[in-house]
mmCIF file of C-alpha atoms in Angstrom:
data_model
loop_
_atom_site.group_PDB
_atom_site.id
_atom_site.type_symbol
_atom_site.label_atom_id
_atom_site.label_comp_id
_atom_site.label_asym_id
_atom_site.label_seq_id
_atom_site.Cartn_x
_atom_site.Cartn_y
_atom_site.Cartn_z
ATOM 1 C CA MET C 218 -16.285 -36.600 65.967
ATOM 2 C CA GLY C 219 -16.632 -32.858 65.390
ATOM 3 C CA PHE C 220 -18.118 -30.958 62.461
ATOM 4 C CA ILE C 221 -14.804 -30.715 60.607
ATOM 5 C CA ASP C 222 -14.017 -34.410 61.108
ATOM 6 C CA ASP C 223 -17.434 -35.341 59.743
ATOM 7 C CA GLU C 224 -16.906 -33.122 56.723
ATOM 8 C CA LEU C 225 -13.430 -34.538 56.085
ATOM 9 C CA HIS C 226 -14.889 -38.038 56.168
ATOM 10 C CA GLU C 227 -17.574 -36.995 53.687
ATOM 11 C CA VAL C 228 -15.000 -35.401 51.373
ATOM 12 C CA SER C 229 -12.783 -38.505 51.454
ATOM 13 C CA LYS C 230 -15.747 -40.731 50.694
ATOM 14 C CA LEU C 231 -17.623 -38.701 48.066
ATOM 15 C CA CYS C 232 -15.231 -36.245 46.411
ATOM 16 C CA GLN C 233 -14.140 -38.321 43.445
ATOM 17 C CA ASN C 234 -17.728 -39.394 42.803
ATOM 18 C CA VAL C 235 -19.434 -36.003 42.944
ATOM 19 C CA VAL C 236 -16.558 -33.892 41.567
ATOM 20 C CA ASP C 237 -15.572 -35.354 38.204
ATOM 21 C CA ASN C 238 -11.872 -35.756 37.435
ATOM 22 C CA SER C 239 -10.819 -34.788 40.941
ATOM 23 C CA ARG C 240 -7.967 -36.297 42.930
ATOM 24 C CA ILE C 241 -7.499 -35.894 46.669
ATOM 25 C CA ILE C 242 -3.920 -34.987 47.531
ATOM 26 C CA SER C 243 -4.512 -34.520 51.244
ATOM 27 C CA CYS C 244 -7.587 -34.484 53.449
ATOM 28 C CA VAL C 245 -6.708 -33.619 57.033
ATOM 29 C CA GLN C 246 -7.701 -30.900 59.481
ATOM 30 C CA THR C 247 -4.698 -28.735 58.664
ATOM 31 C CA MET C 248 -5.455 -28.640 54.927
ATOM 32 C CA VAL C 249 -7.553 -30.202 52.211
ATOM 33 C CA ARG C 250 -5.838 -30.290 48.818
ATOM 34 C CA VAL C 251 -7.695 -31.490 45.751
ATOM 35 C CA GLU C 252 -6.551 -31.468 42.130
ATOM 36 C CA ILE C 253 -9.289 -30.895 39.539
ATOM 37 C CA THR C 254 -8.359 -31.635 35.926
ATOM 38 C CA LYS C 255 -10.146 -31.032 32.645
ATOM 39 C CA THR C 256 -7.050 -31.201 30.437
ATOM 40 C CA ALA C 257 -3.320 -30.856 31.029
ATOM 41 C CA PHE C 258 -3.736 -27.096 30.568
ATOM 42 C CA LYS C 259 -6.974 -26.757 32.527
ATOM 43 C CA LYS C 260 -5.887 -28.036 35.898
ATOM 44 C CA ILE C 261 -6.363 -26.396 39.299
ATOM 45 C CA VAL C 262 -5.112 -27.453 42.709
ATOM 46 C CA VAL C 263 -7.542 -26.304 45.409
ATOM 47 C CA CYS C 264 -5.991 -25.669 48.829
ATOM 48 C CA ILE C 265 -8.536 -25.337 51.645
ATOM 49 C CA GLN C 266 -7.988 -24.506 55.306
ATOM 50 C CA PHE C 267 -10.525 -24.474 58.131
ATOM 51 C CA PRO C 268 -10.516 -21.218 60.135
ATOM 52 C CA GLU C 269 -10.970 -21.341 63.889
ATOM 53 C CA ASP C 270 -14.698 -20.531 63.926
ATOM 54 C CA TYR C 271 -15.623 -22.729 60.950
ATOM 55 C CA PRO C 272 -18.386 -23.284 59.768
ATOM 56 C CA SER C 273 -19.621 -19.953 61.150
ATOM 57 C CA VAL C 274 -17.035 -18.274 58.906
ATOM 58 C CA PRO C 275 -16.066 -19.123 55.313
ATOM 59 C CA LEU C 276 -13.235 -21.439 54.320
ATOM 60 C CA LEU C 277 -9.776 -20.101 53.509
ATOM 61 C CA ILE C 278 -9.189 -20.926 49.846
ATOM 62 C CA GLU C 279 -6.108 -20.750 47.637
ATOM 63 C CA LEU C 280 -6.103 -21.832 43.999
ATOM 64 C CA LYS C 281 -2.924 -22.881 42.212
ATOM 65 C CA SER C 282 -2.208 -23.733 38.595
ATOM 66 C CA LYS C 283 0.921 -23.989 36.465
ATOM 67 C CA THR C 284 -0.950 -23.115 33.279
ATOM 68 C CA LEU C 285 -3.889 -20.849 34.087
ATOM 69 C CA SER C 286 -3.708 -17.091 34.593
ATOM 70 C CA GLU C 287 -3.057 -15.703 38.074
ATOM 71 C CA ARG C 288 -5.692 -13.036 37.466
ATOM 72 C CA LEU C 289 -8.214 -15.691 36.518
ATOM 73 C CA LEU C 290 -7.433 -17.680 39.660
ATOM 74 C CA ALA C 291 -7.808 -14.559 41.797
ATOM 75 C CA LYS C 292 -11.267 -13.856 40.366
ATOM 76 C CA LEU C 293 -12.317 -17.480 40.759
ATOM 77 C CA THR C 294 -11.122 -17.397 44.367
ATOM 78 C CA ASP C 295 -13.373 -14.391 45.010
ATOM 79 C CA VAL C 296 -16.330 -16.297 43.555
ATOM 80 C CA CYS C 297 -15.585 -19.283 45.801
ATOM 81 C CA GLU C 298 -15.341 -17.100 48.893
ATOM 82 C CA LYS C 299 -18.714 -15.504 48.145
ATOM 83 C CA GLU C 300 -20.241 -18.955 47.719
ATOM 84 C CA CYS C 301 -18.820 -20.038 51.081
ATOM 85 C CA LYS C 302 -20.395 -17.005 52.751
ATOM 86 C CA ASN C 303 -23.757 -18.231 51.482
ATOM 87 C CA LEU C 304 -23.122 -21.584 53.176
ATOM 88 C CA LEU C 305 -22.254 -20.402 56.681
ATOM 89 C CA GLY C 306 -23.183 -23.032 59.249
ATOM 90 C CA LYS C 307 -23.073 -25.765 56.590
ATOM 91 C CA ALA C 308 -20.426 -27.954 54.969
ATOM 92 C CA GLN C 309 -18.563 -25.854 52.402
ATOM 93 C CA VAL C 310 -15.802 -28.053 50.964
ATOM 94 C CA LEU C 311 -17.696 -30.207 48.461
ATOM 95 C CA PRO C 312 -19.914 -27.342 47.197
ATOM 96 C CA THR C 313 -16.767 -25.276 46.619
ATOM 97 C CA LEU C 314 -15.065 -28.091 44.716
ATOM 98 C CA LYS C 315 -18.195 -28.605 42.618
ATOM 99 C CA LEU C 316 -18.301 -24.895 41.808
ATOM 100 C CA ILE C 317 -14.694 -24.934 40.607
ATOM 101 C CA ARG C 318 -15.239 -28.074 38.570
ATOM 102 C CA ASN C 319 -18.336 -26.591 36.913
ATOM 103 C CA PHE C 320 -16.458 -23.377 36.190
ATOM 104 C CA ILE C 321 -13.705 -25.282 34.374
ATOM 105 C CA GLU C 322 -16.254 -27.339 32.462
ATOM 106 C CA GLU C 323 -18.443 -24.414 31.409
ATOM 107 C CA ASN C 324 -15.623 -22.022 30.482
ATOM 108 C CA PRO C 325 -13.282 -23.780 28.042
ATOM 109 C CA LEU C 326 -11.678 -20.461 27.064
ATOM 110 C CA ILE C 327 -10.020 -20.071 30.476
ATOM 111 C CA CYS C 328 -6.826 -21.466 28.950
ATOM 112 C CA CYS C 329 -6.379 -18.210 26.995
ATOM 113 C CA TYR C 330 -7.660 -15.728 29.582
ATOM 114 C CA ASP C 331 -4.599 -13.437 29.492
ATOM 115 C CA GLU C 332 -4.455 -13.500 25.695
ATOM 116 C CA ILE C 333 -8.109 -12.500 25.482
ATOM 117 C CA SER C 334 -7.494 -9.616 27.884
ATOM 118 C CA SER C 335 -4.554 -8.396 25.789
ATOM 119 C CA VAL C 336 -6.426 -8.672 22.494
ATOM 120 C CA LYS C 337 -9.377 -6.658 23.790
ATOM 121 C CA LYS C 338 -7.029 -3.720 24.349
ATOM 122 C CA LEU C 339 -6.166 -3.704 20.630
ATOM 123 C CA LEU C 340 -9.767 -3.483 19.467
ATOM 124 C CA GLN C 341 -11.674 -0.304 18.752
ATOM 125 C CA GLU C 342 -15.283 0.605 19.423
ATOM 126 C CA GLN C 343 -16.539 -0.477 15.998
ATOM 127 C CA ASP C 344 -14.929 -3.920 16.272
ATOM 128 C CA GLU C 345 -16.714 -6.986 17.644
ATOM 129 C CA PHE C 346 -15.244 -9.643 19.914
ATOM 130 C CA LYS C 347 -17.712 -12.228 21.194
ATOM 131 C CA LEU C 348 -16.751 -15.132 23.440
ATOM 132 C CA LYS C 349 -18.776 -18.284 22.910
ATOM 133 C CA GLN C 350 -17.880 -20.495 25.841
ATOM 134 C CA LYS C 351 -20.391 -23.186 24.937
ATOM 135 C CA ASN C 352 -18.513 -24.238 21.799
ATOM 136 C CA SER C 353 -15.083 -22.861 22.768
ATOM 137 C CA SER C 354 -14.959 -20.247 20.037
ATOM 138 C CA ILE C 355 -14.631 -16.515 19.482
ATOM 139 C CA GLY C 356 -16.471 -14.379 16.960
ATOM 140 C CA LEU C 357 -14.185 -11.624 15.660
ATOM 141 C CA ARG C 358 -15.173 -8.758 13.373
ATOM 142 C CA ILE C 359 -12.579 -6.087 12.592
ATOM 143 C CA GLN C 360 -13.738 -2.850 10.981
ATOM 144 C CA GLN C 361 -11.697 -0.110 9.321
ATOM 145 C CA GLY C 362 -13.739 2.551 7.595
ATOM 146 C CA LEU C 363 -16.180 0.685 5.364
ATOM 147 C CA TYR C 364 -13.953 -2.378 5.154
ATOM 148 C CA TYR C 365 -14.358 -5.370 7.449
ATOM 149 C CA PHE C 366 -13.036 -8.863 8.056
ATOM 150 C CA LYS C 367 -15.059 -11.373 10.033
ATOM 151 C CA VAL C 368 -13.887 -14.795 11.195
ATOM 152 C CA LYS C 369 -14.760 -17.552 13.649
ATOM 153 C CA ILE C 370 -11.889 -18.649 15.882
ATOM 154 C CA GLU C 371 -12.097 -22.097 17.448
ATOM 155 C CA VAL C 372 -9.924 -22.922 20.454
ATOM 156 C CA PRO C 373 -9.203 -26.689 20.591
ATOM 157 C CA ASN C 374 -9.535 -28.662 23.785
ATOM 158 C CA ASP C 375 -5.776 -29.262 23.990
ATOM 159 C CA TYR C 376 -4.829 -25.611 23.419
ATOM 160 C CA PRO C 377 -2.060 -24.370 23.379
ATOM 161 C CA VAL C 378 -0.469 -27.647 22.225
ATOM 162 C CA SER C 379 -2.723 -27.356 19.176
ATOM 163 C CA CYS C 380 -3.201 -23.993 17.488
ATOM 164 C CA ILE C 381 -6.465 -22.160 17.041
ATOM 165 C CA ASN C 382 -8.588 -22.806 13.948
ATOM 166 C CA LEU C 383 -9.874 -20.065 11.647
ATOM 167 C CA GLY C 384 -13.068 -20.569 9.674
ATOM 168 C CA ASP C 385 -16.281 -19.047 8.314
ATOM 169 C CA ALA C 386 -14.354 -16.017 7.075
ATOM 170 C CA GLU C 387 -16.246 -13.138 5.495
ATOM 171 C CA ALA C 388 -14.893 -9.841 4.152
ATOM 172 C CA ASN C 389 -15.387 -7.076 1.595
ATOM 173 C CA PHE C 390 -11.684 -6.743 0.797
ATOM 174 C CA PRO C 391 -10.375 -7.866 -2.607
ATOM 175 C CA PRO C 392 -10.190 -11.682 -2.687
ATOM 176 C CA VAL C 393 -6.385 -11.581 -2.815
ATOM 177 C CA LEU C 394 -6.269 -9.779 0.540
ATOM 178 C CA SER C 395 -9.009 -11.881 2.141
ATOM 179 C CA ARG C 396 -7.026 -15.002 1.228
ATOM 180 C CA TYR C 397 -3.925 -13.398 2.696
ATOM 181 C CA PHE C 398 -5.603 -12.630 6.027
ATOM 182 C CA LEU C 399 -6.878 -16.174 6.392
ATOM 183 C CA GLY C 400 -3.837 -17.969 5.004
ATOM 184 C CA GLN C 401 -1.229 -15.992 6.908
ATOM 185 C CA GLY C 402 -3.276 -16.224 10.092
ATOM 186 C CA LYS C 403 -3.322 -20.015 9.814
ATOM 187 C CA GLU C 404 0.394 -20.081 9.062
ATOM 188 C CA LEU C 405 1.244 -17.969 12.109
ATOM 189 C CA GLY C 406 -0.835 -20.316 14.242
ATOM 190 C CA ARG C 407 0.928 -23.352 12.805
ATOM 191 C CA ARG C 408 4.354 -21.897 13.569
ATOM 192 C CA CYS C 409 3.378 -21.600 17.223
ATOM 193 C CA VAL C 410 2.866 -25.344 17.599
ATOM 194 C CA GLU C 411 5.075 -26.986 14.967
ATOM 195 C CA PRO C 412 8.892 -26.873 15.030
ATOM 196 C CA PRO C 413 10.695 -25.386 12.013
ATOM 197 C CA LEU C 414 11.651 -27.840 9.293
ATOM 198 C CA GLN C 415 15.294 -26.799 9.403
ATOM 199 C CA THR C 416 16.979 -26.985 12.782
ATOM 200 C CA GLY C 417 20.444 -25.657 13.473
ATOM 201 C CA ALA C 418 22.927 -26.902 16.022
ATOM 202 C CA ARG C 419 22.465 -23.765 18.129
ATOM 203 C CA GLN C 420 18.682 -23.769 17.965
ATOM 204 C CA LYS C 421 16.883 -24.262 21.259
ATOM 205 C CA SER C 422 14.526 -27.174 21.737
ATOM 206 C CA PHE C 423 11.052 -26.351 20.456
ATOM 207 C CA ALA C 424 8.025 -26.042 22.715
ATOM 208 C CA PRO C 425 4.491 -25.115 21.566
ATOM 209 C CA SER C 426 3.381 -21.601 22.439
ATOM 210 C CA PRO C 427 -0.053 -19.909 22.560
ATOM 211 C CA SER C 428 -1.291 -18.805 19.147
ATOM 212 C CA LEU C 429 -4.465 -16.812 19.844
ATOM 213 C CA GLU C 430 -2.919 -13.404 20.527
ATOM 214 C CA VAL C 431 -0.328 -13.841 17.766
ATOM 215 C CA VAL C 432 -2.953 -14.528 15.103
ATOM 216 C CA ILE C 433 -5.530 -11.960 16.208
ATOM 217 C CA SER C 434 -2.880 -9.234 16.547
ATOM 218 C CA PHE C 435 -1.823 -9.920 12.956
ATOM 219 C CA LEU C 436 -5.419 -9.748 11.717
ATOM 220 C CA ILE C 437 -6.122 -6.504 13.549
ATOM 221 C CA LYS C 438 -2.955 -4.828 12.297
ATOM 222 C CA SER C 439 -3.542 -5.938 8.703
ATOM 223 C CA VAL C 440 -7.207 -4.973 8.520
ATOM 224 C CA LYS C 441 -6.553 -1.612 10.166
ATOM 225 C CA THR C 442 -3.624 -0.588 7.945
ATOM 226 C CA LEU C 443 -4.184 -1.998 4.448
ATOM 227 C CA PRO C 444 -7.285 0.075 3.522
ATOM 228 C CA THR C 445 -5.186 3.250 3.630
ATOM 229 C CA GLU C 446 -1.921 1.891 2.225
ATOM 230 C CA ASN C 447 -0.613 3.551 -0.926
ATOM 231 C CA CYS C 448 0.789 1.847 -3.987
ATOM 232 C CA GLN C 449 4.566 1.708 -3.569
ATOM 233 C CA LEU C 450 5.118 3.254 -7.019
ATOM 234 C CA CYS C 451 2.360 5.751 -7.820
ATOM 235 C CA LYS C 452 1.651 6.580 -4.143
ATOM 236 C CA ILE C 453 -2.105 6.506 -4.753
ATOM 237 C CA PRO C 454 -4.223 4.467 -2.282
ATOM 238 C CA CYS C 455 -4.490 0.906 -3.540
ATOM 239 C CA LEU C 456 -8.013 0.431 -2.247
ATOM 240 C CA PRO C 457 -10.933 2.748 -3.020
ATOM 241 C CA ALA C 458 -12.692 4.365 -0.068
ATOM 242 C CA ASN C 459 -15.855 2.459 -0.994
ATOM 243 C CA PRO C 460 -15.422 -1.349 -0.978
ATOM 244 C CA LYS C 461 -18.107 -1.612 -3.670
ATOM 245 C CA GLU C 462 -15.588 -0.094 -6.089
ATOM 246 C CA VAL C 463 -12.915 -2.719 -5.397
ATOM 247 C CA VAL C 464 -11.363 -4.171 -8.560
ATOM 248 C CA THR C 465 -11.764 -7.953 -8.502
ATOM 249 C CA ASP C 466 -10.463 -8.705 -12.020
ATOM 250 C CA GLU C 467 -6.954 -9.993 -11.292
ATOM 251 C CA LYS C 468 -5.759 -8.913 -14.748
ATOM 252 C CA ALA C 469 -7.012 -5.339 -14.463
ATOM 253 C CA ASN C 470 -4.470 -2.523 -14.230
ATOM 254 C CA LEU C 471 -5.733 -1.307 -10.849
ATOM 255 C CA HIS C 472 -6.011 -4.730 -9.272
ATOM 256 C CA VAL C 473 -4.237 -4.799 -5.901
ATOM 257 C CA GLU C 474 -1.121 -6.963 -5.705
ATOM 258 C CA ARG C 475 0.504 -7.875 -2.395
ATOM 259 C CA LEU C 476 4.205 -8.617 -2.217
ATOM 260 C CA TYR C 477 5.623 -11.246 0.128
ATOM 261 C CA CYS C 478 6.832 -8.390 2.315
ATOM 262 C CA SER C 479 3.117 -7.395 2.549
ATOM 263 C CA HIS C 480 3.427 -4.044 0.752
ATOM 264 C CA LEU C 481 0.936 -3.259 -1.996
ATOM 265 C CA PHE C 482 1.138 -2.278 -5.673
ATOM 266 C CA HIS C 483 -1.377 -1.767 -8.422
ATOM 267 C CA LEU C 484 -0.815 -4.483 -11.014
ATOM 268 C CA GLN C 485 0.188 -1.987 -13.718
ATOM 269 C CA CYS C 486 2.572 -0.272 -11.306
ATOM 270 C CA LEU C 487 4.146 -3.549 -10.249
ATOM 271 C CA LEU C 488 4.777 -4.626 -13.847
ATOM 272 C CA LYS C 489 6.201 -1.207 -14.707
ATOM 273 C CA PHE C 490 8.478 -1.285 -11.672
ATOM 274 C CA MET C 491 9.693 -4.804 -12.432
ATOM 275 C CA LYS C 492 10.480 -3.904 -16.066
ATOM 276 C CA THR C 493 12.683 -0.894 -15.312
ATOM 277 C CA PRO C 494 16.249 -0.806 -13.925
ATOM 278 C CA PRO C 495 18.127 -1.301 -11.741
ATOM 279 C CA PHE C 496 18.007 -5.086 -12.077
ATOM 280 C CA HIS C 497 21.280 -6.084 -10.393
ATOM 281 C CA GLY C 498 20.668 -8.155 -7.284
ATOM 282 C CA GLY C 499 16.991 -8.496 -8.078
ATOM 283 C CA LYS C 500 14.207 -5.961 -7.750
ATOM 284 C CA LYS C 501 13.601 -4.784 -4.207
ATOM 285 C CA CYS C 502 10.581 -3.266 -2.515
ATOM 286 C CA PRO C 503 11.092 0.520 -2.524
ATOM 287 C CA THR C 504 9.716 0.757 1.021
ATOM 288 C CA CYS C 505 11.358 -2.031 3.009
ATOM 289 C CA GLY C 506 14.179 -3.107 0.681
ATOM 290 C CA GLN C 507 13.229 -6.779 0.662
ATOM 291 C CA ARG C 508 13.650 -8.610 -2.614
ATOM 292 C CA ILE C 509 10.419 -8.887 -4.576
ATOM 293 C CA TYR C 510 8.992 -12.311 -5.283
ATOM 294 C CA HIS C 511 5.631 -12.440 -6.977
ATOM 295 C CA ASP C 512 3.734 -15.168 -8.803
ATOM 296 C CA LYS C 513 2.871 -12.791 -11.657
ATOM 297 C CA TRP C 514 6.518 -12.029 -12.323
ATOM 298 C CA GLY C 515 8.659 -15.059 -13.069
ATOM 299 C CA VAL C 516 11.236 -13.350 -15.303
ATOM 300 C CA SER C 517 14.894 -13.736 -14.357
ATOM 301 C CA GLU C 518 17.108 -10.752 -13.617
ATOM 302 C CA LYS C 519 19.100 -11.183 -16.848
ATOM 303 C CA LEU C 520 16.054 -11.635 -19.064
ATOM 304 C CA ALA C 521 14.383 -8.548 -17.595
ATOM 305 C CA GLU C 522 17.512 -6.500 -18.246
ATOM 306 C CA ASP C 523 17.807 -7.836 -21.818
ATOM 307 C CA ARG C 524 14.170 -6.992 -22.519
ATOM 308 C CA TRP C 525 14.587 -3.488 -21.153
ATOM 309 C CA ALA C 526 17.722 -2.935 -23.248
ATOM 310 C CA HIS C 527 15.877 -4.192 -26.331
ATOM 311 C CA GLU C 528 12.962 -1.826 -25.679
ATOM 312 C CA GLN C 529 15.349 1.089 -25.233
ATOM 313 C CA ALA C 530 17.136 0.257 -28.473
ATOM 314 C CA ARG C 531 13.824 -0.015 -30.282
ATOM 315 C CA ALA C 532 12.714 3.341 -28.880
ATOM 316 C CA ARG C 533 15.933 4.990 -30.097
ATOM 317 C CA GLU C 534 15.451 3.535 -33.573
ATOM 318 C CA LEU C 535 11.918 4.887 -33.769
ATOM 319 C CA ALA C 536 13.114 8.279 -32.570
ATOM 320 C CA GLU C 537 15.818 8.362 -35.262
ATOM 321 C CA VAL C 538 13.280 7.472 -37.946
ATOM 322 C CA ALA C 539 10.976 10.232 -36.722
ATOM 323 C CA ASP C 540 13.833 12.757 -36.815
ATOM 324 C CA PHE C 541 14.749 11.680 -40.360
ATOM 325 C CA LEU C 542 11.188 12.082 -41.601
ATOM 326 C CA GLU C 543 10.993 15.551 -40.166
#
């Protein structure tokens, strides 16, 4: 038996014992194919060929996966080829398979490699984005001026079937906005993995989709834009330049109120806007035209109009009395 035959025999005998969760698909001189699986979404098929002058030259390696990024596989292939060059004259198949298995085991975030690359392009110099492979999480801190939002993002083992988890949030925004960032982020993640409650006849069958980029993109956009957004009525910035001056009393006139369309008002401006006509068809956001729904305004369209008419009539009466006294 030659060197390659001996190595093939060793691979057939030892592979599944020394390379956890591996499965030999083929093990012949023309090609060795081994499937290495961590989860359904962290699975790589390793295709190995023996060049003519092997083992004096490195193996020919091709990595395939239906779920992992092509760019990731290309970089991992380069790492494997360098490792093979360090093993010239020796058996290279099992060490290469072990390397790939260890890489999958030690880098649980490989399932969102492309998303991570895309998100990094959205961040600015003052932002922080730290990968923590050991516990499959990401530390994200978004900064805009003196305002910041910090959150821990956990990527579950069965991602993207399950959505990411947001926790340990910290911010110096008003509490109403901090709750919005966290709550809406979780909701966007949920929508990626759970089908809508109402399904129409024409609706396509639902399949879970990755949630990391969707959620982080929302957080970045929100944190970057809201500190400079003006009140939709008075056109004055809703948030002070210094976060220490943020109004936290939810009944105060200058407390920030967020509409369901995400535009901002001061509380006093929102109440003033809701109390003045036109009322027909419901009050609409002056910026985007969406109907306004807000938990601090539960008055019906008719009642609001009746109250306004009553106030106008009362004002006219007082004006007439004032004219008479003059």
